[in-house]
Coordinates of C-alpha atoms in Angstrom, one line a residue:
M14 CA 27.4 14.8 -15.8
E15 CA 25.4 13.5 -12.4
N16 CA 24.8 17.1 -12.0
L17 CA 23.8 18.0 -16.0
S18 CA 21.0 14.8 -15.4
R19 CA 20.2 15.5 -12.2
R20 CA 19.4 19.8 -14.1
K21 CA 17.6 17.4 -17.1
V22 CA 14.7 16.1 -14.5
L23 CA 14.2 19.1 -12.5
T24 CA 13.1 20.7 -16.1
L25 CA 10.9 17.8 -16.9
G26 CA 7.9 19.0 -14.8
A27 CA 8.0 21.6 -16.9
A28 CA 8.2 19.3 -20.4
L29 CA 5.6 17.1 -19.7
G30 CA 3.8 20.6 -19.1
I31 CA 3.8 19.9 -14.9
A32 CA 3.8 23.8 -13.6
G33 CA 5.4 24.9 -9.7
M34 CA 8.0 25.5 -7.7
A35 CA 10.9 22.9 -8.6
G36 CA 11.7 21.2 -5.8
T37 CA 15.5 18.8 -5.6
T38 CA 16.1 16.1 -3.7
G39 CA 16.8 16.6 0.1
T40 CA 14.9 19.4 0.5
A41 CA 12.3 20.3 3.7
W42 CA 9.2 19.2 3.5
A43 CA 7.3 22.7 2.0
W44 CA 4.1 22.1 0.6
S45 CA 1.6 24.3 2.6
G46 CA -1.2 22.1 3.9
K47 CA -3.4 25.3 2.8
G48 CA -3.8 23.8 -0.5
S49 CA -5.1 20.4 0.6
I50 CA -8.5 19.2 0.5
A51 CA -8.8 19.6 5.0
G52 CA -7.1 23.4 4.1
S53 CA -5.0 23.1 6.6
G54 CA -2.4 21.0 7.8
T55 CA 0.2 20.3 10.9
G56 CA 3.5 20.9 8.7
A57 CA 3.9 17.6 9.6
D58 CA 6.2 15.4 5.9
P59 CA 4.1 13.5 4.2
F60 CA 7.5 11.3 4.1
Q61 CA 7.7 10.8 8.0
V62 CA 3.5 9.5 7.8
W63 CA 2.6 5.8 7.2
D64 CA -0.5 3.7 7.8
D65 CA -0.5 3.0 12.3
T66 CA -3.9 1.6 11.6
A67 CA -3.3 -0.9 9.0
D68 CA -0.4 -1.8 9.8
A69 CA -1.1 -3.3 12.9
V70 CA -3.9 -5.2 11.7
A71 CA -1.5 -6.6 8.6
K72 CA 1.5 -6.9 11.8
A73 CA -1.2 -9.2 13.7
L74 CA -2.0 -11.1 10.3
L75 CA 1.5 -11.9 10.0
A76 CA 2.3 -12.6 13.1
E77 CA -0.9 -15.4 13.9
G78 CA 0.1 -16.9 10.6
K79 CA -3.7 -15.9 8.9
V80 CA -3.1 -14.2 5.7
A81 CA -3.5 -17.4 3.6
A82 CA -6.7 -17.7 5.2
V83 CA -7.4 -14.7 4.6
N84 CA -6.8 -14.3 0.8
T85 CA -9.2 -17.5 1.0
A86 CA -12.1 -16.0 2.7
W87 CA -11.9 -12.7 0.5
E88 CA -11.6 -14.1 -2.8
S89 CA -15.0 -13.8 -3.2
W90 CA -15.4 -10.1 -1.6
I91 CA -15.6 -8.0 -5.1
D92 CA -19.0 -5.7 -4.9
N93 CA -18.8 -2.7 -3.2
N94 CA -21.7 -3.2 -1.3
A95 CA -21.5 -6.7 -0.6
P96 CA -21.4 -8.3 3.5
L97 CA -17.9 -8.5 4.8
P98 CA -16.9 -12.7 4.4
A99 CA -17.2 -15.2 7.0
G100 CA -13.9 -16.5 8.1
L101 CA -11.8 -13.6 9.2
P102 CA -10.3 -12.1 12.5
D103 CA -12.5 -10.2 14.5
Y104 CA -10.2 -7.6 14.3
L105 CA -10.3 -7.5 10.5
V106 CA -13.9 -7.3 10.5
A107 CA -13.5 -3.9 12.9
Y108 CA -11.1 -2.5 11.1
L109 CA -12.5 -2.7 7.9
Q110 CA -16.5 -2.1 9.1
Q111 CA -14.4 1.5 10.0
V112 CA -12.8 2.4 7.0
N113 CA -14.8 0.1 3.5
K114 CA -17.1 2.8 2.8
L115 CA -17.1 6.3 1.3
P116 CA -15.7 9.8 3.4
S117 CA -18.4 12.4 4.2
W118 CA -17.4 14.5 1.8
A119 CA -17.5 12.3 -1.1
D120 CA -19.6 13.8 -4.0
P121 CA -22.2 11.5 -5.5
A122 CA -22.5 13.5 -8.2
K123 CA -18.7 14.1 -9.0
L124 CA -18.3 10.2 -8.7
A125 CA -20.4 9.9 -11.3
A126 CA -19.4 12.2 -14.2
S127 CA -16.0 11.0 -13.3
E128 CA -17.2 7.2 -14.2
K129 CA -18.7 8.6 -17.8
L130 CA -15.3 10.6 -17.8
Y131 CA -13.1 7.4 -17.8
T132 CA -15.4 5.5 -20.2
R133 CA -14.7 7.8 -22.5
L134 CA -10.7 8.2 -21.9
S135 CA -10.4 4.4 -20.7
S136 CA -7.7 3.6 -23.9
Y137 CA -5.9 6.3 -23.8
L138 CA -5.5 5.8 -19.8
F139 CA -4.4 2.4 -20.3
V140 CA -1.7 3.3 -22.6
S141 CA -1.0 6.2 -20.3
E142 CA -0.9 4.1 -16.9
T143 CA 0.7 0.8 -18.2
L144 CA 3.6 1.6 -20.2
G145 CA 3.6 5.4 -19.0
S146 CA 3.4 5.2 -15.9
G147 CA 4.0 1.4 -15.2
I148 CA 7.2 2.2 -16.4
M149 CA 7.5 5.3 -14.9
S150 CA 7.6 4.0 -11.7
T151 CA 10.8 1.7 -12.3
V152 CA 12.9 5.2 -12.0
I153 CA 11.1 6.3 -8.4
P154 CA 13.6 5.2 -6.8
R155 CA 12.1 4.0 -3.5
E156 CA 9.0 2.6 -5.6
A157 CA 11.3 0.0 -7.4
R158 CA 13.1 -1.1 -4.6
A159 CA 10.2 -1.5 -2.7
V160 CA 8.8 -3.3 -5.4
Y161 CA 11.8 -5.2 -6.6
W162 CA 12.3 -6.5 -2.8
S163 CA 8.9 -7.7 -1.9
A164 CA 6.9 -10.7 -2.9
G165 CA 5.3 -8.6 -6.2
G166 CA 8.6 -7.9 -8.0
A167 CA 9.4 -12.4 -7.7
D168 CA 6.6 -12.1 -10.0
M169 CA 6.3 -8.8 -12.1
K170 CA 3.1 -10.2 -14.9
Q171 CA 0.5 -10.8 -11.1
R172 CA 1.8 -8.0 -10.0
A173 CA 1.3 -5.6 -12.6
A174 CA -1.7 -7.5 -13.1
K175 CA -2.7 -6.4 -9.5
T176 CA -1.9 -2.5 -10.5
F177 CA -3.5 -3.2 -13.4
T178 CA -6.6 -4.2 -11.5
F179 CA -6.9 -0.8 -9.0
G180 CA -6.9 1.1 -12.4
Y181 CA -9.3 -0.8 -13.8
D182 CA -11.8 -0.5 -11.0
L183 CA -11.3 3.3 -10.6
H184 CA -11.9 3.5 -14.2
N185 CA -15.2 1.4 -14.4
S186 CA -18.1 2.7 -15.4
K187 CA -19.7 2.1 -12.3
A188 CA -16.8 2.1 -10.3
W189 CA -18.2 3.3 -7.3
A190 CA -22.0 2.1 -8.3
P191 CA -22.7 -1.0 -5.1
D192 CA -21.7 -3.5 -7.7
G193 CA -18.6 -1.9 -8.5
H194 CA -15.7 -2.9 -7.4
F195 CA -13.4 -0.1 -6.4
V196 CA -13.6 1.3 -2.7
V197 CA -13.5 -2.4 -2.1
T198 CA -9.8 -2.9 -4.1
A199 CA -9.2 0.4 -2.5
N200 CA -9.1 -1.5 0.8
K201 CA -7.5 -4.8 -0.6
T202 CA -4.6 -2.8 -1.4
R203 CA -4.2 -0.9 1.5
L204 CA -4.1 -3.8 3.5
V205 CA -0.9 -4.9 0.9
H206 CA 0.8 -1.9 1.4
A207 CA 0.6 -2.5 5.5
A208 CA 1.6 -5.9 5.1
V209 CA 4.9 -5.0 3.1
R210 CA 5.6 -2.4 5.6
N211 CA 5.8 -4.7 7.9
L212 CA 8.0 -7.1 6.0
L213 CA 10.7 -5.0 3.5
P214 CA 12.5 -4.1 7.2
T215 CA 13.2 -7.7 7.9
S216 CA 14.9 -7.9 4.6
A217 CA 18.3 -7.5 4.6
K218 CA 19.2 -6.4 0.8
Y219 CA 16.3 -4.2 0.6
Q220 CA 17.1 -2.6 4.1
S221 CA 20.9 -2.0 2.8
G222 CA 19.4 0.5 0.4
A223 CA 16.6 2.1 2.2
D224 CA 16.4 5.4 3.4
Q225 CA 13.4 5.0 5.4
P226 CA 12.5 3.0 8.5
K227 CA 9.9 1.2 6.1
P228 CA 8.4 1.8 2.7
I229 CA 5.3 3.0 1.4
S230 CA 4.3 6.4 3.8
N231 CA 1.7 8.7 2.5
G232 CA 4.6 10.6 0.9
D233 CA 4.8 7.5 -1.5
I234 CA 1.3 6.7 -2.7
L235 CA 0.8 10.4 -3.1
R236 CA 4.4 9.7 -5.3
T237 CA 2.5 7.0 -7.3
F238 CA -0.6 9.4 -7.4
H239 CA 1.4 12.0 -8.9
S240 CA 3.0 9.4 -11.4
V241 CA -0.4 8.1 -12.7
A242 CA -2.9 11.0 -12.0
T243 CA -1.1 13.9 -12.8
F244 CA 1.1 12.4 -15.5
A245 CA -2.1 11.3 -16.9
R246 CA -4.1 14.1 -17.2
S247 CA -0.8 16.3 -18.5
N248 CA -0.9 13.7 -21.3
M249 CA -4.1 14.3 -21.7
L250 CA -4.1 18.0 -22.6
K251 CA -0.6 17.1 -24.3
W252 CA -2.7 15.3 -26.5
N253 CA -5.7 17.6 -27.1
I254 CA -8.2 15.8 -25.8
A255 CA -11.6 18.0 -25.0
L256 CA -11.4 18.1 -20.8
S257 CA -14.0 20.5 -19.4
S258 CA -13.1 22.6 -16.3
A259 CA -16.2 20.0 -14.9
E260 CA -14.8 16.7 -15.9
Q261 CA -11.5 17.6 -14.8
E262 CA -13.0 18.2 -11.1
A263 CA -14.6 15.0 -11.7
D264 CA -10.9 13.6 -12.4
L265 CA -9.3 14.5 -9.6
H266 CA -12.3 14.0 -7.0
A267 CA -12.3 10.3 -8.2
W268 CA -8.5 9.9 -7.0
Q269 CA -9.1 12.3 -3.9
V270 CA -11.5 10.1 -2.5
A271 CA -8.8 7.0 -3.4
L272 CA -6.0 8.4 -1.5
H273 CA -8.7 8.5 1.4
L274 CA -9.3 4.7 1.2
L275 CA -5.4 4.4 0.9
G276 CA -4.8 5.7 3.8
V277 CA -3.3 9.2 3.0
Q278 CA -4.3 12.3 5.4
E279 CA -6.4 14.8 4.5
Q280 CA -3.8 17.2 5.1
F281 CA -1.6 16.0 2.4
I282 CA -4.4 15.2 -0.3
P283 CA -4.3 18.4 -2.8
Q284 CA -7.4 20.5 -3.4
T285 CA -6.7 21.4 -7.0
W286 CA -4.9 20.5 -9.6
A287 CA -2.9 23.6 -9.6
D288 CA -2.1 22.3 -5.7
A289 CA -1.3 18.9 -6.8
E290 CA 1.0 20.2 -9.5
A291 CA 3.1 21.9 -7.5
Q292 CA 2.8 19.2 -4.8
A293 CA 4.2 16.9 -7.7
Q294 CA 6.8 19.6 -8.8
Q295 CA 8.7 19.5 -5.2
M296 CA 7.8 15.3 -4.1
L297 CA 8.0 13.6 -7.7
W298 CA 10.0 15.3 -10.9
P299 CA 13.4 16.0 -9.0
V300 CA 13.7 13.0 -7.2
L301 CA 13.6 10.4 -11.0
G302 CA 16.8 8.2 -11.5
P303 CA 17.9 5.0 -12.3
T304 CA 18.6 1.9 -9.7
E305 CA 19.6 -1.6 -10.5
E306 CA 16.2 -2.9 -9.2
G307 CA 14.3 -0.6 -11.4
V308 CA 16.3 -1.1 -14.9
S309 CA 15.5 -5.3 -13.8
L310 CA 11.8 -4.7 -13.4
A311 CA 11.3 -2.5 -16.1
K312 CA 13.2 -4.9 -18.5
T313 CA 10.9 -7.6 -17.0
L314 CA 7.6 -5.4 -17.7
L315 CA 8.8 -4.7 -21.5
G316 CA 9.1 -8.6 -21.6
Y317 CA 5.8 -8.8 -21.4
I318 CA 4.4 -6.8 -23.6
E319 CA 6.6 -6.7 -26.4
N320 CA 4.7 -9.9 -27.9
P321 CA 5.1 -10.9 -32.0
T322 CA 0.8 -12.2 -31.1
L323 CA 0.0 -8.4 -31.2
G324 CA 2.3 -7.2 -33.6
L325 CA 4.3 -5.3 -31.0
D326 CA 8.1 -5.3 -32.1
S327 CA 11.2 -3.9 -29.5
G328 CA 11.3 -1.3 -31.6
F329 CA 8.0 0.1 -31.1
V330 CA 7.3 -0.5 -27.6
N331 CA 10.5 1.3 -26.8
E332 CA 9.6 3.9 -28.9
L333 CA 6.5 4.4 -27.2
V334 CA 7.6 4.5 -23.4
R335 CA 10.1 7.2 -25.0
Y336 CA 7.8 8.9 -26.1
L337 CA 5.3 8.6 -22.7
L338 CA 8.4 9.4 -20.6
N339 CA 11.5 10.8 -22.0
D340 CA 14.7 10.1 -23.7
Q341 CA 16.6 10.4 -20.8
M342 CA 14.4 8.1 -19.1
G343 CA 14.9 5.7 -21.8
D344 CA 18.8 6.1 -22.0
W345 CA 18.3 5.5 -17.3
L346 CA 16.7 2.4 -18.1
G347 CA 19.2 1.0 -21.5
L348 CA 16.1 1.5 -24.2
P349 CA 17.7 0.9 -27.6
R350 CA 17.2 3.1 -30.2
D351 CA 14.7 2.4 -33.0
Y352 CA 14.8 5.7 -35.5
A353 CA 11.9 4.7 -37.7
Q354 CA 9.5 3.6 -35.1
A355 CA 10.3 6.8 -33.1
A356 CA 9.2 8.4 -36.3
L357 CA 5.7 6.8 -36.6
V358 CA 5.2 7.5 -33.3
R359 CA 6.0 10.7 -33.2
L360 CA 3.8 11.3 -36.0
E361 CA 1.1 8.7 -36.2
W362 CA 0.3 8.3 -32.5
P363 CA -1.3 11.9 -32.5
A364 CA -3.0 11.3 -35.8
Y365 CA -4.7 8.1 -33.7
V366 CA -6.1 10.4 -30.8
A367 CA -7.1 12.8 -33.5
F368 CA -9.5 10.5 -35.3
R369 CA -10.7 8.8 -33.1
E370 CA -11.8 11.8 -31.2
G371 CA -13.3 13.1 -34.4
A372 CA -10.6 16.0 -35.0
T373 CA -10.6 14.7 -38.5
K374 CA -11.9 12.3 -40.6
I375 CA -8.5 11.0 -42.1
M376 CA -7.7 7.3 -40.9
P377 CA -4.2 7.2 -39.8
G378 CA -2.3 4.5 -41.9
S379 CA -1.2 2.8 -38.7
F380 CA -4.6 3.0 -37.0
Y381 CA -5.5 -0.5 -36.2
L382 CA -1.5 -0.8 -35.0
F383 CA -2.3 1.3 -32.2
D384 CA -5.9 -0.3 -31.6
Q385 CA -4.4 -3.7 -31.0
F386 CA -2.1 -2.6 -28.7
V387 CA -4.7 -0.7 -26.9
R388 CA -6.2 -3.7 -26.0
G389 CA -4.0 -6.1 -26.2
I390 CA -2.2 -4.2 -23.3
S391 CA -5.2 -4.5 -21.3
M392 CA -5.9 -7.9 -21.3
L393 CA -2.7 -8.8 -20.7
Y394 CA -2.7 -7.4 -17.4
L395 CA -6.5 -8.7 -16.9
N396 CA -5.5 -11.6 -14.7
N397 CA -2.8 -12.5 -17.4
G398 CA -5.7 -12.2 -20.0
T399 CA -7.5 -15.1 -18.7
S400 CA -10.8 -12.4 -16.6
P401 CA -11.9 -9.4 -18.5
T402 CA -12.2 -7.0 -15.4
Q403 CA -10.5 -9.2 -12.1
T404 CA -7.4 -10.1 -10.9
P405 CA -7.4 -11.6 -7.6
I406 CA -6.2 -8.8 -4.3
T407 CA -3.7 -11.5 -2.6
L408 CA -1.7 -10.7 0.9
P409 CA 1.4 -11.5 0.7
A410 CA 3.3 -13.2 3.6
A411 CA 6.5 -12.9 2.5
N412 CA 9.2 -11.0 0.9
R413 CA 10.8 -11.6 -2.6
P414 CA 12.7 -14.9 -1.6
G415 CA 16.5 -14.6 -1.2
A416 CA 15.6 -10.8 0.0

């Protein structure tokens, strides 16, 4: 039975429109750096590469007990062009002055094109990235365990809101503008990762199931990228949303810059979508599977979304998850079946997209249900529904209580 499940996982990439060479859990890293934006690589395994500079800064902040003061100081630091706030330690200022900027290879025209594209696709991206990628993260074993045992795992609504803010700021119509937010958001997120890398190795319960010395390697960040961006692109194509070659290039370029801002080395960042798909086929799809921590996280996340005030019952939500991912993942997470809702989702969601895209003039009967869902799920995670744009990103000072 286990081997059968594994074979099903290995075909998941094809089922989702992901092409490339199949990988298997435990195989040596084989993706070529020739497919990266650097055009070459050392042959290093990204799962053995972390972020030493950011980790050293986070280690000092934790050791000196300055996390709370930093969180207070940078709460108002939001805009890309805003000066660094007062009250930060000198070494943190020096670090941020070095990294809080675009790489020299960033293409302003492509970034501007991504802003236009994401404005057009925002509704679909909300669905793909929250209910799709968000739940997929719970069947990425390393990610599920790291999230569960970190401080964020104890308050998943707030943690999900911060994750949503990252995507919201990236997909904003002025993400890269001086008064946009994404560069700052990405750099705060990078330091959050660094803090977690310092904290989780001190958790006995996390370490008992860990298969790496510390979490959130370059490989883990890339794995998350594929579960969000590569997966979203496959959904847009599956839903017959028109995407020009230039728009797809702009989409990838925005993520290339985002990965750089998160501390991923250029030798690992895919150069083209074909390179990204080949990388995902090796590092993401073969490793998906259930964990006790992931099942718990999924149940918590779905509980937030199954909100009667939004008209979203559990059957609708569960079947939409199964539609976005697949029944194998739904079974791993123990999502009960509701075949009436399954029929509605599978028939009406494509009709909803077609109507919104102007491919048909026939409005589906469920149009307002899906529209309400898209609006509701976005507000749910924007500072727990209290802010239209922002959830503050803060550094953790400890792991999950009891970890």
